[in-house]
Amino acid sequence: MQHAYQQCINPDCNATFGTDEVHVSCPTCSAKGVSSLLDIRYDWSKLPVPKSLAHFESRWATKGRGDTGKLDFSGIWRFRDLLPFYNNESDIVTVGEGRTLLQSADLLAKQIGVDAGNLFLQYEGLNPSGSFKDNGMTAAFTHAKMVGASRVACASTGNTSASLALFAAHAEMVGIVFIGSGKIAYGKLSQALDYGARTLQIQGDFDACLHRVKQIATENKELGIYLMNSVNPFRLEGQKSIMFRVLESLNWEIPDWIVVPGGNLGNCSAFGKAFMELKELGLIDRIPRLAVIQAAGANPLHVLYNEKGIRWNDGRPDHATINAFYKQMDDDNYHAQTVASAIEIGRPVNLIKSLRALDVMDGVVRQVDDPTILEYRAMVARYGFGCEPASAASVAGAHMLRKEGLISASDKVVCILTGHELKDPDATVKYHTGIDMKAVQESAPRSEPKGCIANKPIPVADDLDAIIAAIGAPAQVG
Ligand SMILES: *Cc1c(COP(=O)(O)O)cnc(C)c1O
Ligand SMILES: [Zn+2]
């Protein structure tokens, strides 16, 4: 398939690049000192696009069987006609991700004042690595395989590293993860180590880790490292499928609201792109509204959107105001801080794309504080759908919007539960018992690990040379 390409989202540039190239931002804009994200685009008129969404139901019958059985089994690739960037189906890296469910949540609906039958939880914690990140990783690994990458890396608040590590193990690539010091939930750290990723604990926060890993991938190309963070536009292609599955579960009916937690803003951006394309293809006639919920301690989108009035503005948002806001943050030495570690992000990489999603989906942005997030997390669990703290921001936000009257009792509301409850058992235990497991772990006696394939995290200073040394040289081929 040659009808996919990468395109700069800056309308004053619009440069295009082949899918055989690897970029984390538009090279044409970079040359002018501007940073612009890339999108994956398709020449739909030359591609076999199904006439209706119901077409995809035929794949339920062939899942697990025949040549395409593995793809039909995946909750991402059974919609492959809507993300056809791969050259051959044999390029696709899949571990059976995306087999997630839209759960009807009547008991919770009662709590937040929505009519029975109208509140749904899209339970992405059921993915192989326990979070929605697998939707994007399967797509990005497919691209990594297409371009022959052998080492992949990401900065992570936890779930991206868990997902990367799982797919790297499966695809026989070297996984390298950059984790901020002391910030990661134990469930997530244990996964990165267990799946065998080289785990660097950088003395800095997520934003520092992302800066470093981008530097390593783009300015130190000799290291041969493929970047898996959500600046990678292929990840967002996979994450579109979360919306395809929501529609599939609703018998292709369009809900009124999609409510999602926002950190790096890749997920909400992917949702906007999904609906933009479905509409363009004539596969839907209406687009649901979007609510992005941030933690009050990590709320750049809330400030920029609600307080500073920043909008997509046909691809020309007010960059000067955005840059001044970030500069102020640096001057104040402000660092994001929230119990919802998965959304503890001060400089969301997909900010501009999220503005487009908010535009396409007539969206709103809200913030909820940590005690509220913890209460709603416990409430979600109490009614039978456990999730990690960040995920519960969606339910807290839905209730807030219901109380504001923006969401009405008869609206069909879909909250995305982004990560599994067992990702962050410490938060759960602390909520119910008051015991701070992090403090317990830090004061616990340590001994050298004895397991045959023990994989210790490597503490590294926030320093380029130290990081390059810790990564190690690329393996010699041949
Ligand atoms: C990554 C993550 C988020 C944030 O998603 P973004 O695409 O970065 O906005 C929310 N919840 C969980 C559990 C996550 O792992
Ligand atoms: Zn550009």
Tab-separated table of N, CA and C and ligand atoms in Angstrom, residues 7-17 25-30 32 34-38, ligand 2:
chain	number	residue	atom	x	y	z
A	7	GLN	N	2.379	13.950	7.066
A	7	GLN	CA	2.212	15.356	6.688
A	7	GLN	C	2.281	16.258	7.909
A	8	CYS	N	2.954	17.385	7.750
A	8	CYS	CA	3.064	18.393	8.802
A	8	CYS	C	1.677	18.987	9.073
A	9	ILE	N	1.324	19.169	10.358
A	9	ILE	CA	-0.016	19.690	10.674
A	9	ILE	C	-0.059	21.225	10.624
A	10	ASN	N	1.093	21.848	10.415
A	10	ASN	CA	1.132	23.309	10.291
A	10	ASN	C	0.649	23.701	8.892
A	11	PRO	N	-0.501	24.388	8.768
A	11	PRO	CA	-1.061	24.678	7.451
A	11	PRO	C	-0.184	25.610	6.619
A	12	ASP	N	0.767	26.303	7.263
A	12	ASP	CA	1.673	27.153	6.499
A	12	ASP	C	2.868	26.358	5.978
A	13	CYS	N	2.880	25.063	6.270
A	13	CYS	CA	3.970	24.202	5.801
A	13	CYS	C	3.402	23.067	4.943
A	14	ASN	N	2.611	22.177	5.597
A	14	ASN	CA	1.980	21.063	4.876
A	14	ASN	C	2.960	20.124	4.186
A	15	ALA	N	4.239	20.165	4.564
A	15	ALA	CA	5.224	19.288	3.927
A	15	ALA	C	4.822	17.830	4.105
A	16	THR	N	5.135	16.998	3.123
A	16	THR	CA	4.808	15.575	3.226
A	16	THR	C	6.082	14.735	3.163
A	17	PHE	N	6.003	13.570	3.784
A	17	PHE	CA	7.130	12.649	3.865
A	17	PHE	C	6.603	11.229	3.727
A	25	SER	N	9.230	15.127	14.430
A	25	SER	CA	8.571	16.399	14.152
A	25	SER	C	8.893	16.740	12.706
A	26	CYS	N	8.253	17.777	12.180
A	26	CYS	CA	8.427	18.112	10.759
A	26	CYS	C	9.833	18.667	10.501
A	27	PRO	N	10.633	17.998	9.648
A	27	PRO	CA	11.995	18.478	9.356
A	27	PRO	C	11.991	19.841	8.665
A	28	THR	N	10.992	20.106	7.825
A	28	THR	CA	10.935	21.393	7.117
A	28	THR	C	10.745	22.533	8.123
A	29	CYS	N	9.827	22.340	9.070
A	29	CYS	CA	9.613	23.361	10.101
A	29	CYS	C	10.835	23.474	11.013
A	30	SER	N	11.411	22.329	11.371
A	30	SER	CA	12.580	22.339	12.263
A	30	SER	C	13.695	23.191	11.686
A	32	LYS	N	13.441	25.748	10.112
A	32	LYS	CA	13.133	27.167	10.324
A	32	LYS	C	13.017	27.494	11.807
A	34	VAL	N	11.043	26.028	13.927
A	34	VAL	CA	9.675	25.836	14.422
A	34	VAL	C	9.468	24.348	14.672
A	35	SER	N	8.720	24.008	15.720
A	35	SER	CA	8.461	22.602	15.998
A	35	SER	C	7.013	22.273	15.652
A	36	SER	N	6.801	21.404	14.675
A	36	SER	CA	5.436	21.010	14.285
A	36	SER	C	5.316	19.495	14.259
A	37	LEU	N	4.174	19.010	14.691
A	37	LEU	CA	3.922	17.571	14.687
A	37	LEU	C	3.562	17.091	13.285
A	38	LEU	N	3.737	15.797	13.086
A	38	LEU	CA	3.321	15.166	11.835
A	38	LEU	C	2.069	14.328	12.068
B	2	ZN	ZN	6.250	21.601	8.742
